[in-house]
Amino acid sequence: MELKQQFLDLEKNRRTIYDLGKDVPFSQDDLYTYIKELIKYTPSAFNGQTVRAVVLFDENHDKLWDIVEDALREKVPANGFLRTKAKISTFRDAYASILFFTDMDKVKELQGQFKTYQYEMYNWSEEGQGNAQFAVWTGLEENGLGVNIQHYDPLINAQVASTFDIPDNWQLRAEMNFGSVNTPAGKKDFMDDSKRFKEFK
């Protein structure tokens, strides 16, 4: 019997796309529902469900990247900011963005509930983040959309929380952009398998 390859093919097609556009054929309602379902059915340690997400369309998507631009203007030297601003504009050119958060109250609840593993709960919540982000990324890719993921926390946390009414216990972990693919990803290099894997029979 041969192993099925469909999921592997999806993995291979999941790439970081920086040149994104707004030519997306799906409704915002359908996208929001799809993203929610992808996260809802993502595995998490002890079924802790610590991942939270906010999907930003239209002017709210633009507001996110305005916040990032303003935050970096204060941090990046003036002679280098034009390049930073140009990079941020490519994120603004995407169709929409997803903010991924960890519910720290839920993490603390799990720490109290499973005291033997309390010092690992935050680490496992990070695994949940990786699972959720990978699931959403791959799902959007399967539907012909391009995706990239950014990490501007903690620089933008306070302004994001204020602008989008984020609960205090939600810790920002990543910002994901998606949209139509203007320029596909280039060739991806891999390190030698012998340095990454071992097999014992």
PDB file of C-alpha atoms in Angstrom:
ATOM      1  CA  MET A   1       0.000   0.000   0.000  1.00  0.00           C
ATOM      2  CA  GLU A   2       1.367   3.418  -0.934  1.00  0.00           C
ATOM      3  CA  LEU A   3       1.417   6.374   1.424  1.00  0.00           C
ATOM      4  CA  LYS A   4      -0.888   9.222   0.449  1.00  0.00           C
ATOM      5  CA  GLN A   5       0.955  12.369  -0.628  1.00  0.00           C
ATOM      6  CA  GLN A   6      -1.767  15.031  -0.676  1.00  0.00           C
ATOM      7  CA  PHE A   7      -0.831  16.594   2.664  1.00  0.00           C
ATOM      8  CA  LEU A   8       2.872  16.451   1.824  1.00  0.00           C
ATOM      9  CA  ASP A   9       2.161  18.258  -1.436  1.00  0.00           C
ATOM     10  CA  LEU A  10       0.329  20.972   0.518  1.00  0.00           C
ATOM     11  CA  GLU A  11       3.334  21.298   2.814  1.00  0.00           C
ATOM     12  CA  LYS A  12       5.669  21.638  -0.137  1.00  0.00           C
ATOM     13  CA  ASN A  13       3.490  24.362  -1.646  1.00  0.00           C
ATOM     14  CA  ARG A  14       3.314  26.355   1.602  1.00  0.00           C
ATOM     15  CA  ARG A  15       5.867  29.117   1.126  1.00  0.00           C
ATOM     16  CA  THR A  16       6.486  32.661   2.337  1.00  0.00           C
ATOM     17  CA  ILE A  17       5.091  35.117  -0.206  1.00  0.00           C
ATOM     18  CA  TYR A  18       6.034  38.775   0.254  1.00  0.00           C
ATOM     19  CA  ASP A  19       4.543  40.264  -2.927  1.00  0.00           C
ATOM     20  CA  LEU A  20       0.839  40.027  -2.096  1.00  0.00           C
ATOM     21  CA  GLY A  21      -2.197  41.719  -3.613  1.00  0.00           C
ATOM     22  CA  LYS A  22      -5.891  42.225  -2.976  1.00  0.00           C
ATOM     23  CA  ASP A  23      -7.314  40.124  -5.835  1.00  0.00           C
ATOM     24  CA  VAL A  24      -8.992  37.552  -3.573  1.00  0.00           C
ATOM     25  CA  PRO A  25     -12.043  35.679  -4.938  1.00  0.00           C
ATOM     26  CA  PHE A  26     -13.546  34.695  -1.567  1.00  0.00           C
ATOM     27  CA  SER A  27     -15.939  36.650   0.629  1.00  0.00           C
ATOM     28  CA  GLN A  28     -14.677  38.033   3.911  1.00  0.00           C
ATOM     29  CA  ASP A  29     -17.363  36.095   5.774  1.00  0.00           C
ATOM     30  CA  ASP A  30     -16.242  32.817   4.202  1.00  0.00           C
ATOM     31  CA  LEU A  31     -12.592  33.560   4.922  1.00  0.00           C
ATOM     32  CA  TYR A  32     -13.316  34.438   8.541  1.00  0.00           C
ATOM     33  CA  THR A  33     -15.327  31.244   9.043  1.00  0.00           C
ATOM     34  CA  TYR A  34     -12.630  29.151   7.369  1.00  0.00           C
ATOM     35  CA  ILE A  35      -9.837  30.646   9.489  1.00  0.00           C
ATOM     36  CA  LYS A  36     -11.862  30.100  12.672  1.00  0.00           C
ATOM     37  CA  GLU A  37     -12.454  26.459  11.792  1.00  0.00           C
ATOM     38  CA  LEU A  38      -8.796  25.857  10.971  1.00  0.00           C
ATOM     39  CA  ILE A  39      -7.778  27.166  14.395  1.00  0.00           C
ATOM     40  CA  LYS A  40     -10.649  25.471  16.199  1.00  0.00           C
ATOM     41  CA  TYR A  41      -9.575  22.024  15.001  1.00  0.00           C
ATOM     42  CA  THR A  42      -5.841  22.569  15.571  1.00  0.00           C
ATOM     43  CA  PRO A  43      -4.448  20.275  18.292  1.00  0.00           C
ATOM     44  CA  SER A  44      -3.242  21.731  21.590  1.00  0.00           C
ATOM     45  CA  ALA A  45      -1.726  20.183  24.729  1.00  0.00           C
ATOM     46  CA  PHE A  46      -4.467  18.848  27.046  1.00  0.00           C
ATOM     47  CA  ASN A  47      -6.911  20.388  24.549  1.00  0.00           C
ATOM     48  CA  GLY A  48      -6.016  23.673  26.246  1.00  0.00           C
ATOM     49  CA  GLN A  49      -7.140  25.820  23.287  1.00  0.00           C
ATOM     50  CA  THR A  50      -4.901  28.736  24.267  1.00  0.00           C
ATOM     51  CA  VAL A  51      -4.721  30.322  20.805  1.00  0.00           C
ATOM     52  CA  ARG A  52      -6.790  33.433  20.079  1.00  0.00           C
ATOM     53  CA  ALA A  53      -7.031  35.236  16.738  1.00  0.00           C
ATOM     54  CA  VAL A  54      -8.270  38.512  15.285  1.00  0.00           C
ATOM     55  CA  VAL A  55      -8.834  38.821  11.529  1.00  0.00           C
ATOM     56  CA  LEU A  56      -8.418  42.314  10.083  1.00  0.00           C
ATOM     57  CA  PHE A  57      -9.920  43.353   6.753  1.00  0.00           C
ATOM     58  CA  ASP A  58      -9.986  46.639   4.822  1.00  0.00           C
ATOM     59  CA  GLU A  59      -9.181  49.744   6.893  1.00  0.00           C
ATOM     60  CA  ASN A  60      -8.519  47.641   9.983  1.00  0.00           C
ATOM     61  CA  HIS A  61      -5.796  45.769   8.109  1.00  0.00           C
ATOM     62  CA  ASP A  62      -4.329  49.139   7.120  1.00  0.00           C
ATOM     63  CA  LYS A  63      -4.506  50.355  10.718  1.00  0.00           C
ATOM     64  CA  LEU A  64      -2.333  47.457  11.849  1.00  0.00           C
ATOM     65  CA  TRP A  65       0.464  48.401   9.476  1.00  0.00           C
ATOM     66  CA  ASP A  66       0.075  52.091  10.343  1.00  0.00           C
ATOM     67  CA  ILE A  67       0.694  51.061  13.961  1.00  0.00           C
ATOM     68  CA  VAL A  68       3.784  49.068  12.967  1.00  0.00           C
ATOM     69  CA  GLU A  69       5.110  51.943  10.861  1.00  0.00           C
ATOM     70  CA  ASP A  70       4.635  54.466  13.676  1.00  0.00           C
ATOM     71  CA  ALA A  71       6.301  52.155  16.202  1.00  0.00           C
ATOM     72  CA  LEU A  72       9.327  51.553  13.982  1.00  0.00           C
ATOM     73  CA  ARG A  73       9.674  55.225  13.085  1.00  0.00           C
ATOM     74  CA  GLU A  74      10.612  55.784  16.726  1.00  0.00           C
ATOM     75  CA  LYS A  75      13.134  52.915  16.749  1.00  0.00           C
ATOM     76  CA  VAL A  76      14.828  52.892  13.341  1.00  0.00           C
ATOM     77  CA  PRO A  77      17.477  55.530  12.537  1.00  0.00           C
ATOM     78  CA  ALA A  78      16.176  58.188  10.149  1.00  0.00           C
ATOM     79  CA  ASN A  79      18.667  57.260   7.428  1.00  0.00           C
ATOM     80  CA  GLY A  80      17.345  53.689   7.369  1.00  0.00           C
ATOM     81  CA  PHE A  81      13.646  54.293   7.833  1.00  0.00           C
ATOM     82  CA  LEU A  82      12.748  54.686   4.151  1.00  0.00           C
ATOM     83  CA  ARG A  83      13.701  51.052   3.555  1.00  0.00           C
ATOM     84  CA  THR A  84      11.694  49.994   6.621  1.00  0.00           C
ATOM     85  CA  LYS A  85       8.697  52.003   5.425  1.00  0.00           C
ATOM     86  CA  ALA A  86       8.877  50.386   1.989  1.00  0.00           C
ATOM     87  CA  LYS A  87       8.895  46.938   3.570  1.00  0.00           C
ATOM     88  CA  ILE A  88       5.851  47.764   5.689  1.00  0.00           C
ATOM     89  CA  SER A  89       4.013  49.061   2.625  1.00  0.00           C
ATOM     90  CA  THR A  90       4.302  45.591   1.077  1.00  0.00           C
ATOM     91  CA  PHE A  91       2.475  44.173   4.101  1.00  0.00           C
ATOM     92  CA  ARG A  92      -0.189  46.866   3.766  1.00  0.00           C
ATOM     93  CA  ASP A  93      -0.634  45.839   0.108  1.00  0.00           C
ATOM     94  CA  ALA A  94      -1.877  42.407   1.235  1.00  0.00           C
ATOM     95  CA  TYR A  95      -5.592  41.681   1.349  1.00  0.00           C
ATOM     96  CA  ALA A  96      -5.928  41.092   5.086  1.00  0.00           C
ATOM     97  CA  SER A  97      -4.041  40.161   8.225  1.00  0.00           C
ATOM     98  CA  ILE A  98      -4.496  37.833  11.186  1.00  0.00           C
ATOM     99  CA  LEU A  99      -3.255  38.594  14.681  1.00  0.00           C
ATOM    100  CA  PHE A 100      -2.384  35.506  16.704  1.00  0.00           C
ATOM    101  CA  PHE A 101      -2.527  35.721  20.497  1.00  0.00           C
ATOM    102  CA  THR A 102      -2.017  33.419  23.471  1.00  0.00           C
ATOM    103  CA  ASP A 103      -4.585  33.634  26.264  1.00  0.00           C
ATOM    104  CA  MET A 104      -2.317  33.876  29.304  1.00  0.00           C
ATOM    105  CA  ASP A 105      -5.217  33.415  31.731  1.00  0.00           C
ATOM    106  CA  LYS A 106      -5.920  30.073  30.073  1.00  0.00           C
ATOM    107  CA  VAL A 107      -2.240  29.140  30.346  1.00  0.00           C
ATOM    108  CA  LYS A 108      -2.311  29.950  34.085  1.00  0.00           C
ATOM    109  CA  GLU A 109      -5.519  27.939  34.489  1.00  0.00           C
ATOM    110  CA  LEU A 110      -3.833  24.930  32.889  1.00  0.00           C
ATOM    111  CA  GLN A 111      -0.778  25.400  35.095  1.00  0.00           C
ATOM    112  CA  GLY A 112      -3.014  25.165  38.146  1.00  0.00           C
ATOM    113  CA  GLN A 113      -4.946  22.227  36.764  1.00  0.00           C
ATOM    114  CA  PHE A 114      -1.882  20.177  35.786  1.00  0.00           C
ATOM    115  CA  LYS A 115       0.711  21.101  38.412  1.00  0.00           C
ATOM    116  CA  THR A 116       3.122  18.327  37.391  1.00  0.00           C
ATOM    117  CA  TYR A 117       3.557  20.082  34.046  1.00  0.00           C
ATOM    118  CA  GLN A 118       3.031  23.677  35.131  1.00  0.00           C
ATOM    119  CA  TYR A 119       6.461  24.842  33.975  1.00  0.00           C
ATOM    120  CA  GLU A 120       5.870  23.456  30.497  1.00  0.00           C
ATOM    121  CA  MET A 121       2.424  24.930  29.870  1.00  0.00           C
ATOM    122  CA  TYR A 122       3.670  28.129  28.267  1.00  0.00           C
ATOM    123  CA  ASN A 123       6.057  26.152  26.064  1.00  0.00           C
ATOM    124  CA  TRP A 124       3.164  23.934  25.025  1.00  0.00           C
ATOM    125  CA  SER A 125       1.018  26.990  24.300  1.00  0.00           C
ATOM    126  CA  GLU A 126       3.783  28.054  21.905  1.00  0.00           C
ATOM    127  CA  GLU A 127       3.504  24.664  20.221  1.00  0.00           C
ATOM    128  CA  GLY A 128      -0.210  25.385  19.886  1.00  0.00           C
ATOM    129  CA  GLN A 129       0.652  28.675  18.212  1.00  0.00           C
ATOM    130  CA  GLY A 130       2.905  26.912  15.740  1.00  0.00           C
ATOM    131  CA  ASN A 131       0.235  24.342  14.985  1.00  0.00           C
ATOM    132  CA  ALA A 132      -2.452  26.993  14.455  1.00  0.00           C
ATOM    133  CA  GLN A 133      -0.284  29.236  12.311  1.00  0.00           C
ATOM    134  CA  PHE A 134       0.829  26.309  10.177  1.00  0.00           C
ATOM    135  CA  ALA A 135      -2.764  25.119   9.749  1.00  0.00           C
ATOM    136  CA  VAL A 136      -4.035  28.549   8.687  1.00  0.00           C
ATOM    137  CA  TRP A 137      -1.046  29.167   6.433  1.00  0.00           C
ATOM    138  CA  THR A 138      -1.413  25.812   4.690  1.00  0.00           C
ATOM    139  CA  GLY A 139      -5.184  26.136   4.406  1.00  0.00           C
ATOM    140  CA  LEU A 140      -4.945  29.551   2.770  1.00  0.00           C
ATOM    141  CA  GLU A 141      -2.201  28.283   0.479  1.00  0.00           C
ATOM    142  CA  GLU A 142      -4.416  25.361  -0.563  1.00  0.00           C
ATOM    143  CA  ASN A 143      -6.961  27.932  -1.737  1.00  0.00           C
ATOM    144  CA  GLY A 144      -4.467  29.716  -3.946  1.00  0.00           C
ATOM    145  CA  LEU A 145      -3.594  32.544  -1.555  1.00  0.00           C
ATOM    146  CA  GLY A 146      -0.150  33.706  -0.534  1.00  0.00           C
ATOM    147  CA  VAL A 147       0.921  34.218   3.071  1.00  0.00           C
ATOM    148  CA  ASN A 148       3.740  35.711   5.103  1.00  0.00           C
ATOM    149  CA  ILE A 149       4.118  35.983   8.851  1.00  0.00           C
ATOM    150  CA  GLN A 150       5.742  38.757  10.883  1.00  0.00           C
ATOM    151  CA  HIS A 151       6.710  39.350  14.522  1.00  0.00           C
ATOM    152  CA  TYR A 152       6.572  42.965  15.669  1.00  0.00           C
ATOM    153  CA  ASP A 153       5.557  42.182  19.226  1.00  0.00           C
ATOM    154  CA  PRO A 154       6.191  43.572  21.801  1.00  0.00           C
ATOM    155  CA  LEU A 155       6.766  46.932  20.053  1.00  0.00           C
ATOM    156  CA  ILE A 156       3.153  47.203  18.924  1.00  0.00           C
ATOM    157  CA  ASN A 157       1.323  45.342  21.693  1.00  0.00           C
ATOM    158  CA  ALA A 158      -0.098  48.292  23.611  1.00  0.00           C
ATOM    159  CA  GLN A 159      -1.319  50.164  20.521  1.00  0.00           C
ATOM    160  CA  VAL A 160      -2.798  47.001  18.982  1.00  0.00           C
ATOM    161  CA  ALA A 161      -4.633  46.227  22.222  1.00  0.00           C
ATOM    162  CA  SER A 162      -6.034  49.751  22.395  1.00  0.00           C
ATOM    163  CA  THR A 163      -7.023  49.976  18.729  1.00  0.00           C
ATOM    164  CA  PHE A 164      -8.691  46.573  18.446  1.00  0.00           C
ATOM    165  CA  ASP A 165     -10.073  46.227  22.004  1.00  0.00           C
ATOM    166  CA  ILE A 166      -7.868  43.258  22.875  1.00  0.00           C
ATOM    167  CA  PRO A 167      -8.256  41.752  26.385  1.00  0.00           C
ATOM    168  CA  ASP A 168      -5.312  42.343  28.710  1.00  0.00           C
ATOM    169  CA  ASN A 169      -4.721  38.596  29.064  1.00  0.00           C
ATOM    170  CA  TRP A 170      -4.174  38.082  25.310  1.00  0.00           C
ATOM    171  CA  GLN A 171      -0.453  38.132  24.482  1.00  0.00           C
ATOM    172  CA  LEU A 172       0.362  38.985  20.863  1.00  0.00           C
ATOM    173  CA  ARG A 173       2.536  36.333  19.218  1.00  0.00           C
ATOM    174  CA  ALA A 174       2.469  36.959  15.445  1.00  0.00           C
ATOM    175  CA  GLU A 175       1.013  38.960  12.583  1.00  0.00           C
ATOM    176  CA  MET A 176       0.081  37.027   9.429  1.00  0.00           C
ATOM    177  CA  ASN A 177      -0.669  38.661   6.063  1.00  0.00           C
ATOM    178  CA  PHE A 178      -2.498  36.999   3.209  1.00  0.00           C
ATOM    179  CA  GLY A 179      -3.677  37.900  -0.260  1.00  0.00           C
ATOM    180  CA  SER A 180      -3.343  37.103  -3.927  1.00  0.00           C
ATOM    181  CA  VAL A 181       0.089  36.007  -5.147  1.00  0.00           C
ATOM    182  CA  ASN A 182       1.762  38.650  -7.300  1.00  0.00           C
ATOM    183  CA  THR A 183       5.210  37.006  -7.330  1.00  0.00           C
ATOM    184  CA  PRO A 184       5.718  33.330  -6.383  1.00  0.00           C
ATOM    185  CA  ALA A 185       8.413  32.240  -3.948  1.00  0.00           C
ATOM    186  CA  GLY A 186      11.823  31.293  -5.256  1.00  0.00           C
ATOM    187  CA  LYS A 187      13.719  28.047  -4.828  1.00  0.00           C
ATOM    188  CA  LYS A 188      14.041  26.786  -1.259  1.00  0.00           C
ATOM    189  CA  ASP A 189      17.290  25.250  -0.031  1.00  0.00           C
ATOM    190  CA  PHE A 190      17.487  22.441   2.513  1.00  0.00           C
ATOM    191  CA  MET A 191      20.313  21.343   4.756  1.00  0.00           C
ATOM    192  CA  ASP A 192      21.583  17.793   4.418  1.00  0.00           C
ATOM    193  CA  ASP A 193      19.138  15.198   5.799  1.00  0.00           C
ATOM    194  CA  SER A 194      21.959  13.412   7.638  1.00  0.00           C
ATOM    195  CA  LYS A 195      22.353  16.449   9.900  1.00  0.00           C
ATOM    196  CA  ARG A 196      18.676  16.512  10.843  1.00  0.00           C
ATOM    197  CA  PHE A 197      17.365  12.966  11.003  1.00  0.00           C
ATOM    198  CA  LYS A 198      18.222   9.581  12.488  1.00  0.00           C
ATOM    199  CA  GLU A 199      16.605   6.209  11.868  1.00  0.00           C
ATOM    200  CA  PHE A 200      16.825   3.086  14.025  1.00  0.00           C
ATOM    201  CA  LYS A 201      15.365  -0.209  12.777  1.00  0.00           C
TER     202      LYS A 201
END
